[in-house]
mmCIF file of C-alpha atoms and ligand atoms in Angstrom:
data_model
loop_
_atom_site.group_PDB
_atom_site.id
_atom_site.type_symbol
_atom_site.label_atom_id
_atom_site.label_comp_id
_atom_site.label_asym_id
_atom_site.label_seq_id
_atom_site.Cartn_x
_atom_site.Cartn_y
_atom_site.Cartn_z
ATOM 1 C CA MET A 20 -11.048 23.400 5.677
ATOM 2 C CA LEU A 21 -7.616 21.919 6.069
ATOM 3 C CA ILE A 22 -7.300 20.402 2.638
ATOM 4 C CA LYS A 23 -8.225 22.403 -0.397
ATOM 5 C CA ILE A 24 -6.676 20.898 -3.434
ATOM 6 C CA LYS A 25 -7.619 21.479 -7.006
ATOM 7 C CA LYS A 26 -6.763 18.673 -9.308
ATOM 8 C CA ARG A 27 -7.935 16.952 -12.431
ATOM 9 C CA SER A 28 -9.203 13.965 -10.476
ATOM 10 C CA ASP A 29 -11.958 15.851 -8.653
ATOM 11 C CA ALA A 30 -14.579 15.035 -11.233
ATOM 12 C CA GLU A 31 -13.878 11.326 -11.158
ATOM 13 C CA GLU A 32 -14.031 11.233 -7.379
ATOM 14 C CA TYR A 33 -17.525 12.667 -7.464
ATOM 15 C CA GLU A 34 -18.505 10.243 -10.199
ATOM 16 C CA ILE A 35 -17.690 7.148 -8.208
ATOM 17 C CA THR A 36 -18.484 8.363 -4.704
ATOM 18 C CA PRO A 37 -21.754 9.554 -3.255
ATOM 19 C CA GLN A 38 -21.453 13.100 -1.925
ATOM 20 C CA SER A 39 -22.121 12.033 1.677
ATOM 21 C CA LEU A 40 -19.290 9.517 1.617
ATOM 22 C CA PHE A 41 -16.968 12.049 0.071
ATOM 23 C CA GLU A 42 -17.724 14.545 2.852
ATOM 24 C CA GLN A 43 -17.335 11.829 5.466
ATOM 25 C CA ARG A 44 -13.866 11.043 4.147
ATOM 26 C CA ARG A 45 -12.789 14.651 4.212
ATOM 27 C CA ARG A 46 -13.966 14.980 7.817
ATOM 28 C CA PHE A 47 -12.051 11.846 8.635
ATOM 29 C CA ILE A 48 -8.727 13.000 7.229
ATOM 30 C CA LYS A 49 -9.135 16.222 9.188
ATOM 31 C CA LYS A 50 -9.760 14.188 12.314
ATOM 32 C CA VAL A 51 -6.724 12.009 11.777
ATOM 33 C CA GLY A 52 -4.939 15.310 11.469
ATOM 34 C CA GLY A 53 -1.317 16.146 10.968
ATOM 35 C CA LEU A 54 -1.975 16.810 7.326
ATOM 36 C CA SER A 55 -0.678 20.333 7.259
ATOM 37 C CA LEU A 56 2.454 19.369 5.352
ATOM 38 C CA ALA A 57 0.458 17.333 2.881
ATOM 39 C CA ALA A 58 -2.005 20.165 2.439
ATOM 40 C CA ALA A 59 0.788 22.659 1.897
ATOM 41 C CA THR A 60 2.632 20.319 -0.410
ATOM 42 C CA LEU A 61 -0.317 19.387 -2.516
ATOM 43 C CA SER A 62 -1.280 22.902 -3.402
ATOM 44 C CA LEU A 63 2.128 23.354 -5.031
ATOM 45 C CA PRO A 64 2.769 22.868 -8.732
ATOM 46 C CA PRO A 65 5.016 19.988 -9.865
ATOM 47 C CA SER A 66 8.054 22.275 -10.206
ATOM 48 C CA ALA A 67 7.807 23.164 -6.530
ATOM 49 C CA LEU A 68 7.287 19.539 -5.575
ATOM 50 C CA ALA A 69 10.639 18.770 -7.168
ATOM 51 C CA ALA A 70 12.273 21.158 -4.693
ATOM 52 C CA LEU A 71 10.798 19.037 -1.901
ATOM 53 C CA ASN A 72 12.503 16.017 -3.368
ATOM 54 C CA ILE A 73 9.218 14.776 -4.731
ATOM 55 C CA ASN A 74 9.492 14.198 -8.420
ATOM 56 C CA PRO A 75 6.303 13.285 -10.206
ATOM 57 C CA TYR A 76 8.023 13.134 -13.565
ATOM 58 C CA SER A 77 11.001 10.878 -13.043
ATOM 59 C CA LYS A 78 12.187 8.522 -15.781
ATOM 60 C CA ASP A 79 11.908 4.779 -15.984
ATOM 61 C CA VAL A 80 14.724 2.428 -16.921
ATOM 62 C CA ASP A 81 14.426 3.226 -20.642
ATOM 63 C CA GLY A 82 14.367 6.956 -19.971
ATOM 64 C CA ASP A 83 10.625 7.186 -20.577
ATOM 65 C CA ARG A 84 8.555 9.554 -18.476
ATOM 66 C CA ASP A 85 7.317 7.953 -15.330
ATOM 67 C CA GLU A 86 4.238 10.049 -14.756
ATOM 68 C CA LEU A 87 1.626 9.844 -12.048
ATOM 69 C CA THR A 88 -1.052 7.317 -12.899
ATOM 70 C CA ALA A 89 -4.459 8.952 -13.307
ATOM 71 C CA TYR A 90 -6.622 8.991 -10.198
ATOM 72 C CA LYS A 91 -9.400 7.197 -12.059
ATOM 73 C CA HIS A 92 -7.126 4.250 -12.871
ATOM 74 C CA ILE A 93 -5.683 4.016 -9.357
ATOM 75 C CA THR A 94 -9.161 3.973 -7.852
ATOM 76 C CA SER A 95 -11.061 1.821 -10.331
ATOM 77 C CA TYR A 96 -8.700 -1.095 -11.063
ATOM 78 C CA ASN A 97 -7.979 -2.713 -7.706
ATOM 79 C CA ASN A 98 -7.084 -5.895 -5.954
ATOM 80 C CA PHE A 99 -9.105 -6.190 -2.777
ATOM 81 C CA TYR A 100 -10.290 -9.771 -2.455
ATOM 82 C CA GLU A 101 -12.320 -8.967 0.656
ATOM 83 C CA PHE A 102 -14.831 -7.474 -1.795
ATOM 84 C CA ASN A 103 -14.372 -9.588 -4.888
ATOM 85 C CA THR A 104 -11.604 -11.097 -6.967
ATOM 86 C CA ASP A 105 -12.084 -9.010 -10.113
ATOM 87 C CA LYS A 106 -10.491 -5.588 -10.496
ATOM 88 C CA GLN A 107 -13.644 -3.533 -10.975
ATOM 89 C CA SER A 108 -15.701 -4.724 -8.003
ATOM 90 C CA PRO A 109 -13.737 -3.126 -5.139
ATOM 91 C CA ALA A 110 -14.562 0.398 -6.369
ATOM 92 C CA LYS A 111 -18.222 -0.557 -6.636
ATOM 93 C CA LEU A 112 -18.547 -2.536 -3.410
ATOM 94 C CA ALA A 113 -16.110 -1.011 -0.928
ATOM 95 C CA GLY A 114 -18.521 1.755 0.033
ATOM 96 C CA SER A 115 -19.964 -0.712 2.551
ATOM 97 C CA LEU A 116 -16.791 -0.537 4.631
ATOM 98 C CA LYS A 117 -17.163 1.795 7.600
ATOM 99 C CA THR A 118 -13.760 3.369 8.231
ATOM 100 C CA ASP A 119 -14.623 5.808 11.004
ATOM 101 C CA PRO A 120 -14.306 5.080 13.874
ATOM 102 C CA TRP A 121 -11.388 2.724 13.306
ATOM 103 C CA SER A 122 -9.093 1.143 15.839
ATOM 104 C CA VAL A 123 -5.863 -0.768 15.548
ATOM 105 C CA THR A 124 -4.795 -3.434 18.028
ATOM 106 C CA VAL A 125 -1.084 -3.563 18.804
ATOM 107 C CA GLU A 126 0.225 -6.848 20.210
ATOM 108 C CA GLY A 127 3.288 -8.950 20.807
ATOM 109 C CA GLU A 128 6.872 -8.017 21.472
ATOM 110 C CA CYS A 129 6.557 -4.325 22.285
ATOM 111 C CA ALA A 130 6.306 -2.011 25.272
ATOM 112 C CA LYS A 131 3.164 -0.252 24.064
ATOM 113 C CA PRO A 132 0.525 -2.875 23.263
ATOM 114 C CA GLY A 133 -3.120 -1.859 23.310
ATOM 115 C CA VAL A 134 -6.097 -0.855 21.263
ATOM 116 C CA TYR A 135 -5.521 2.506 19.610
ATOM 117 C CA ALA A 136 -7.989 4.784 17.886
ATOM 118 C CA LEU A 137 -6.506 5.402 14.451
ATOM 119 C CA GLU A 138 -6.168 9.111 15.095
ATOM 120 C CA ASP A 139 -4.098 8.426 18.244
ATOM 121 C CA LEU A 140 -1.830 6.118 16.305
ATOM 122 C CA ALA A 141 -1.416 8.562 13.421
ATOM 123 C CA LYS A 142 -1.400 11.938 15.150
ATOM 124 C CA PRO A 143 2.164 11.975 16.508
ATOM 125 C CA HIS A 144 3.554 11.548 13.011
ATOM 126 C CA LYS A 145 4.548 13.933 10.308
ATOM 127 C CA PHE A 146 2.463 13.286 7.238
ATOM 128 C CA GLU A 147 4.116 13.621 3.882
ATOM 129 C CA GLU A 148 3.469 12.898 0.245
ATOM 130 C CA ARG A 149 5.528 10.166 -1.395
ATOM 131 C CA ILE A 150 5.310 9.303 -5.049
ATOM 132 C CA TYR A 151 5.980 5.598 -5.460
ATOM 133 C CA ARG A 152 5.718 3.054 -8.213
ATOM 134 C CA LEU A 153 3.610 0.090 -7.151
ATOM 135 C CA ARG A 154 4.211 -3.098 -9.144
ATOM 136 C CA CYS A 155 1.604 -5.815 -8.833
ATOM 137 C CA VAL A 156 2.669 -9.449 -9.088
ATOM 138 C CA GLU A 157 0.228 -9.713 -12.014
ATOM 139 C CA ALA A 158 2.547 -7.446 -14.060
ATOM 140 C CA TRP A 159 0.642 -4.192 -13.974
ATOM 141 C CA SER A 160 1.936 -1.123 -12.228
ATOM 142 C CA MET A 161 1.046 2.422 -11.288
ATOM 143 C CA VAL A 162 2.671 5.573 -9.927
ATOM 144 C CA VAL A 163 0.823 6.894 -6.905
ATOM 145 C CA PRO A 164 1.138 10.073 -4.838
ATOM 146 C CA TRP A 165 0.519 8.546 -1.424
ATOM 147 C CA ILE A 166 0.014 10.488 1.780
ATOM 148 C CA GLY A 167 1.163 8.935 4.986
ATOM 149 C CA PHE A 168 4.028 8.617 7.405
ATOM 150 C CA PRO A 169 7.049 6.339 7.715
ATOM 151 C CA LEU A 170 6.271 2.977 9.281
ATOM 152 C CA ALA A 171 9.604 3.361 11.118
ATOM 153 C CA ASP A 172 8.125 6.251 13.135
ATOM 154 C CA LEU A 173 5.157 4.141 14.168
ATOM 155 C CA VAL A 174 7.392 1.219 15.113
ATOM 156 C CA LYS A 175 9.478 3.531 17.317
ATOM 157 C CA GLN A 176 6.292 4.856 18.947
ATOM 158 C CA LEU A 177 5.284 1.289 19.870
ATOM 159 C CA GLU A 178 8.732 0.419 21.298
ATOM 160 C CA PRO A 179 9.411 -3.127 20.113
ATOM 161 C CA THR A 180 11.479 -5.313 22.438
ATOM 162 C CA SER A 181 14.833 -6.757 21.383
ATOM 163 C CA ARG A 182 13.022 -10.035 20.617
ATOM 164 C CA ALA A 183 10.873 -8.420 17.895
ATOM 165 C CA LYS A 184 12.305 -9.570 14.560
ATOM 166 C CA TYR A 185 9.187 -9.181 12.405
ATOM 167 C CA VAL A 186 6.060 -7.044 12.160
ATOM 168 C CA GLU A 187 2.781 -8.671 11.165
ATOM 169 C CA PHE A 188 -0.259 -6.792 9.854
ATOM 170 C CA THR A 189 -3.857 -8.007 9.683
ATOM 171 C CA THR A 190 -6.825 -6.681 7.693
ATOM 172 C CA LEU A 191 -10.310 -6.339 9.173
ATOM 173 C CA PHE A 192 -12.379 -9.525 9.173
ATOM 174 C CA ASP A 193 -16.058 -8.652 8.841
ATOM 175 C CA PRO A 194 -17.942 -10.522 6.109
ATOM 176 C CA GLU A 195 -20.955 -8.232 6.534
ATOM 177 C CA GLN A 196 -18.915 -5.253 5.433
ATOM 178 C CA MET A 197 -16.555 -7.217 3.213
ATOM 179 C CA PRO A 198 -18.731 -9.670 1.301
ATOM 180 C CA GLY A 199 -15.818 -11.380 -0.463
ATOM 181 C CA GLN A 200 -14.899 -12.880 2.908
ATOM 182 C CA ASN A 201 -17.933 -15.149 2.593
ATOM 183 C CA ARG A 202 -15.989 -17.054 -0.052
ATOM 184 C CA ASN A 203 -12.991 -19.212 0.678
ATOM 185 C CA VAL A 204 -10.730 -17.730 -1.974
ATOM 186 C CA LEU A 205 -8.144 -16.868 0.685
ATOM 187 C CA ASP A 206 -7.632 -17.789 4.302
ATOM 188 C CA TRP A 207 -9.201 -14.754 6.033
ATOM 189 C CA PRO A 208 -8.269 -12.403 7.511
ATOM 190 C CA TYR A 209 -5.567 -11.207 5.111
ATOM 191 C CA VAL A 210 -2.188 -11.150 6.850
ATOM 192 C CA GLU A 211 1.136 -9.715 5.715
ATOM 193 C CA GLY A 212 4.480 -9.167 7.341
ATOM 194 C CA LEU A 213 7.895 -7.592 7.106
ATOM 195 C CA ARG A 214 11.272 -8.278 8.626
ATOM 196 C CA MET A 215 12.096 -5.562 11.156
ATOM 197 C CA ASP A 216 14.821 -3.991 8.982
ATOM 198 C CA GLU A 217 12.342 -3.795 6.084
ATOM 199 C CA ALA A 218 9.789 -2.170 8.359
ATOM 200 C CA MET A 219 12.403 0.361 9.520
ATOM 201 C CA ASN A 220 13.573 1.244 6.007
ATOM 202 C CA PRO A 221 12.685 4.895 5.342
ATOM 203 C CA LEU A 222 10.848 3.968 2.118
ATOM 204 C CA THR A 223 8.241 1.868 3.935
ATOM 205 C CA MET A 224 5.160 3.849 4.711
ATOM 206 C CA MET A 225 1.740 3.709 6.306
ATOM 207 C CA ALA A 226 -0.623 5.402 3.891
ATOM 208 C CA VAL A 227 -3.848 7.182 4.838
ATOM 209 C CA GLY A 228 -4.414 9.050 1.593
ATOM 210 C CA LEU A 229 -3.622 9.464 -2.075
ATOM 211 C CA TYR A 230 -3.870 12.367 -4.467
ATOM 212 C CA GLY A 231 -4.342 14.677 -1.493
ATOM 213 C CA GLU A 232 -7.410 12.954 -0.097
ATOM 214 C CA VAL A 233 -8.249 10.238 2.357
ATOM 215 C CA LEU A 234 -7.684 6.802 0.859
ATOM 216 C CA PRO A 235 -10.691 5.635 -1.092
ATOM 217 C CA ASN A 236 -12.008 2.458 0.528
ATOM 218 C CA GLN A 237 -11.035 0.350 -2.478
ATOM 219 C CA ASN A 238 -7.410 1.395 -1.988
ATOM 220 C CA GLY A 239 -7.316 0.199 1.607
ATOM 221 C CA ALA A 240 -8.869 2.878 3.795
ATOM 222 C CA PRO A 241 -8.315 4.002 6.388
ATOM 223 C CA LEU A 242 -4.764 2.674 6.864
ATOM 224 C CA ARG A 243 -2.628 0.567 4.532
ATOM 225 C CA LEU A 244 0.965 -0.438 4.185
ATOM 226 C CA VAL A 245 3.014 0.656 1.164
ATOM 227 C CA VAL A 246 6.289 -1.166 0.487
ATOM 228 C CA PRO A 247 7.327 0.118 -2.938
ATOM 229 C CA TRP A 248 10.114 -2.357 -3.727
ATOM 230 C CA LYS A 249 7.905 -5.404 -3.130
ATOM 231 C CA TYR A 250 5.075 -6.855 -5.190
ATOM 232 C CA GLY A 251 1.777 -5.170 -4.430
ATOM 233 C CA PHE A 252 0.326 -8.016 -2.371
ATOM 234 C CA LYS A 253 2.683 -7.088 0.485
ATOM 235 C CA SER A 254 0.978 -3.674 0.723
ATOM 236 C CA ILE A 255 -1.872 -4.844 2.948
ATOM 237 C CA LYS A 256 -5.041 -2.789 3.162
ATOM 238 C CA SER A 257 -7.462 -1.731 5.916
ATOM 239 C CA ILE A 258 -5.186 -2.743 8.782
ATOM 240 C CA VAL A 259 -6.718 -3.490 12.191
ATOM 241 C CA LYS A 260 -3.835 -5.292 13.885
ATOM 242 C CA ILE A 261 -0.077 -4.868 14.188
ATOM 243 C CA ARG A 262 1.857 -7.608 15.961
ATOM 244 C CA PHE A 263 5.573 -7.741 16.739
ATOM 245 C CA SER A 264 6.990 -11.246 16.700
ATOM 246 C CA GLU A 265 10.157 -13.221 17.080
ATOM 247 C CA THR A 266 9.272 -15.571 14.224
ATOM 248 C CA GLN A 267 8.378 -14.977 10.581
ATOM 249 C CA PRO A 268 4.628 -14.373 10.197
ATOM 250 C CA GLN A 269 2.481 -16.796 8.205
ATOM 251 C CA THR A 270 1.282 -14.583 5.402
ATOM 252 C CA THR A 271 -1.884 -15.077 3.383
ATOM 253 C CA TRP A 272 -0.521 -15.350 -0.156
ATOM 254 C CA ASN A 273 2.447 -17.415 0.954
ATOM 255 C CA LEU A 274 0.063 -19.881 2.628
ATOM 256 C CA SER A 275 -2.226 -19.927 -0.380
ATOM 257 C CA GLY A 276 0.515 -20.568 -2.958
ATOM 258 C CA PRO A 277 3.940 -21.058 -1.370
ATOM 259 C CA LYS A 278 5.656 -21.789 -4.690
ATOM 260 C CA GLU A 279 4.233 -18.666 -6.293
ATOM 261 C CA TYR A 280 4.236 -16.078 -3.514
ATOM 262 C CA GLY A 281 7.215 -15.862 -1.209
ATOM 263 C CA PHE A 282 7.499 -14.038 2.077
ATOM 264 C CA PHE A 283 9.957 -11.509 0.648
ATOM 265 C CA ALA A 284 8.237 -10.851 -2.687
ATOM 266 C CA ASN A 285 10.836 -8.323 -3.778
ATOM 267 C CA VAL A 286 10.201 -7.087 -7.305
ATOM 268 C CA ASN A 287 12.710 -8.952 -9.466
ATOM 269 C CA PRO A 288 12.516 -8.991 -13.279
ATOM 270 C CA GLU A 289 14.974 -11.894 -13.393
ATOM 271 C CA ILE A 290 12.871 -14.327 -11.395
ATOM 272 C CA ASP A 291 9.681 -15.308 -13.106
ATOM 273 C CA HIS A 292 6.466 -16.244 -11.416
ATOM 274 C CA PRO A 293 5.972 -19.979 -12.143
ATOM 275 C CA ARG A 294 3.114 -19.103 -14.527
ATOM 276 C CA TRP A 295 4.332 -15.879 -16.182
ATOM 277 C CA SER A 296 7.332 -13.646 -16.756
ATOM 278 C CA GLN A 297 8.090 -10.785 -14.400
ATOM 279 C CA ALA A 298 10.432 -9.040 -16.850
ATOM 280 C CA ARG A 299 7.905 -6.472 -18.053
ATOM 281 C CA GLU A 300 4.875 -4.648 -16.771
ATOM 282 C CA ARG A 301 1.975 -2.614 -18.072
ATOM 283 C CA ARG A 302 1.354 0.746 -16.447
ATOM 284 C CA LEU A 303 -2.349 1.342 -15.792
ATOM 285 C CA GLY A 304 -3.611 3.647 -18.531
ATOM 286 C CA GLU A 305 -0.974 2.527 -21.044
ATOM 287 C CA TYR A 306 -0.947 -0.295 -23.590
ATOM 288 C CA ARG A 307 2.749 -0.780 -24.178
ATOM 289 C CA LYS A 308 4.870 -2.732 -21.737
ATOM 290 C CA ARG A 309 7.775 -1.297 -19.793
ATOM 291 C CA LYS A 310 10.783 -3.115 -18.424
ATOM 292 C CA THR A 311 10.425 -4.007 -14.770
ATOM 293 C CA GLN A 312 13.280 -2.750 -12.635
ATOM 294 C CA MET A 313 15.150 -4.641 -9.941
ATOM 295 C CA PHE A 314 13.517 -3.851 -6.596
ATOM 296 C CA ASN A 315 11.011 -1.849 -8.663
ATOM 297 C CA GLY A 316 13.658 0.845 -9.170
ATOM 298 C CA TYR A 317 14.551 1.223 -5.495
ATOM 299 C CA ALA A 318 17.703 -0.948 -5.474
ATOM 300 C CA GLU A 319 19.877 1.904 -4.260
ATOM 301 C CA GLU A 320 17.752 2.255 -1.144
ATOM 302 C CA VAL A 321 17.071 -1.401 -0.330
ATOM 303 C CA ALA A 322 19.460 -3.840 -2.035
ATOM 304 C CA GLN A 323 21.707 -3.834 1.049
ATOM 305 C CA LEU A 324 18.894 -5.383 3.107
ATOM 306 C CA TYR A 325 19.351 -8.600 1.125
ATOM 307 C CA ARG A 326 23.124 -8.712 0.748
ATOM 308 C CA GLY A 327 24.352 -12.303 0.854
ATOM 309 C CA MET A 328 20.849 -13.721 0.457
ATOM 310 C CA ASP A 329 20.011 -16.040 -2.420
ATOM 311 C CA LEU A 330 17.177 -14.101 -4.071
ATOM 312 C CA LYS A 331 16.136 -17.132 -6.111
ATOM 313 C CA ARG A 332 15.441 -19.111 -2.960
ATOM 314 C CA ASN A 333 14.152 -16.167 -0.937
ATOM 315 C CA TYR A 334 11.585 -14.973 -3.478
HETATM 316 N N1 MTE B 401 -4.880 -6.126 1.033
HETATM 317 C C1 MTE B 401 -5.977 -6.810 1.358
HETATM 318 N N2 MTE B 401 -6.426 -6.766 2.607
HETATM 319 N N3 MTE B 401 -6.650 -7.576 0.447
HETATM 320 C C2 MTE B 401 -6.217 -7.691 -0.837
HETATM 321 O O1 MTE B 401 -6.855 -8.414 -1.642
HETATM 322 N N4 MTE B 401 -4.511 -7.080 -2.478
HETATM 323 C C3 MTE B 401 -3.080 -6.778 -2.593
HETATM 324 C C4 MTE B 401 -2.717 -5.482 -1.883
HETATM 325 N N5 MTE B 401 -3.308 -5.430 -0.571
HETATM 326 C C5 MTE B 401 -5.042 -6.987 -1.217
HETATM 327 C C6 MTE B 401 -4.407 -6.172 -0.243
HETATM 328 C C7 MTE B 401 -2.630 -6.742 -3.971
HETATM 329 S S1 MTE B 401 -2.483 -8.243 -4.776
HETATM 330 C C8 MTE B 401 -2.281 -5.579 -4.589
HETATM 331 S S2 MTE B 401 -1.587 -5.575 -6.152
HETATM 332 C C9 MTE B 401 -2.525 -4.282 -3.947
HETATM 333 O O2 MTE B 401 -3.170 -4.398 -2.693
HETATM 334 C C10 MTE B 401 -3.386 -3.463 -4.863
HETATM 335 O O3 MTE B 401 -3.556 -2.174 -4.339
HETATM 336 P P1 MTE B 401 -4.509 -1.161 -5.093
HETATM 337 O O4 MTE B 401 -5.840 -1.800 -5.276
HETATM 338 O O5 MTE B 401 -4.547 0.066 -4.222
HETATM 339 O O6 MTE B 401 -3.847 -0.898 -6.420
#
């Protein structure tokens, strides 16, 4: 077996997932392949991870420990409106989503359009583990050890033309598998997008796993975007389409509430959501609130993308 990882979350995984599904996921991550680095990495203790520039115990803005969020919290408190709008339902309902086989359609301004089996899309890339804070617009946050590969590598593989200024992502639309899509809470399918320089930033990743395993369905299996300096709604789940475009994509949350959810959605403690403050956040599994950091703590890596832009207007 390619992945053999012992960790405290094993018990919880079995608790929430039927054995057959669990086995199916493991087979799938083997099929998608390329996980040798992740497998090697994940069997190492935290001290060794630090040597790989992966630091699970960094500090937040007040110098408090910024530990990994427990697997059970990451996988049981979710936003996945395709299943239901409350946080507990996705973990209970997402088992109905069939993630293998899975294909991704690539369209628009690129030299390599087509319909790709997920494994063909993922295989050329070097998988790695990245520990990122994810800050939801609703002021909760978590620290997740994702497994995936840089979106930049995928973009290069698909050879966008010089006209491609944005990348748009679409989630599966299938109300039979995703019962929440029978309700008009959002304009389905869920769509998100990035400016090309955001997509090419080395922090941006396509995730296929977390905590050393294939993504649980409720976290966006089999392929999701992770953009750690933006509010969580940008990190679109269960992607079936990638489109390169000259114009800014019409994104789901921006269409649903343009005054509340901007296209950029960069984490910014100084700009409040019209209905609540964004200055603080609650880490899943904790009661106290922490200060939210500019660009979610990734300003050094990404602030230059927005130089000269009015962040109040471009929220
Ligand atoms: N992607 C899809 N397709 N549907 C969703 O409802 N919710 C978003 C984002 N991606 C969502 C989605 C929001 S609001 C957040 S905060 C994150 O997923 C939550 O990711 P998590 O459940 O893995 O914590």
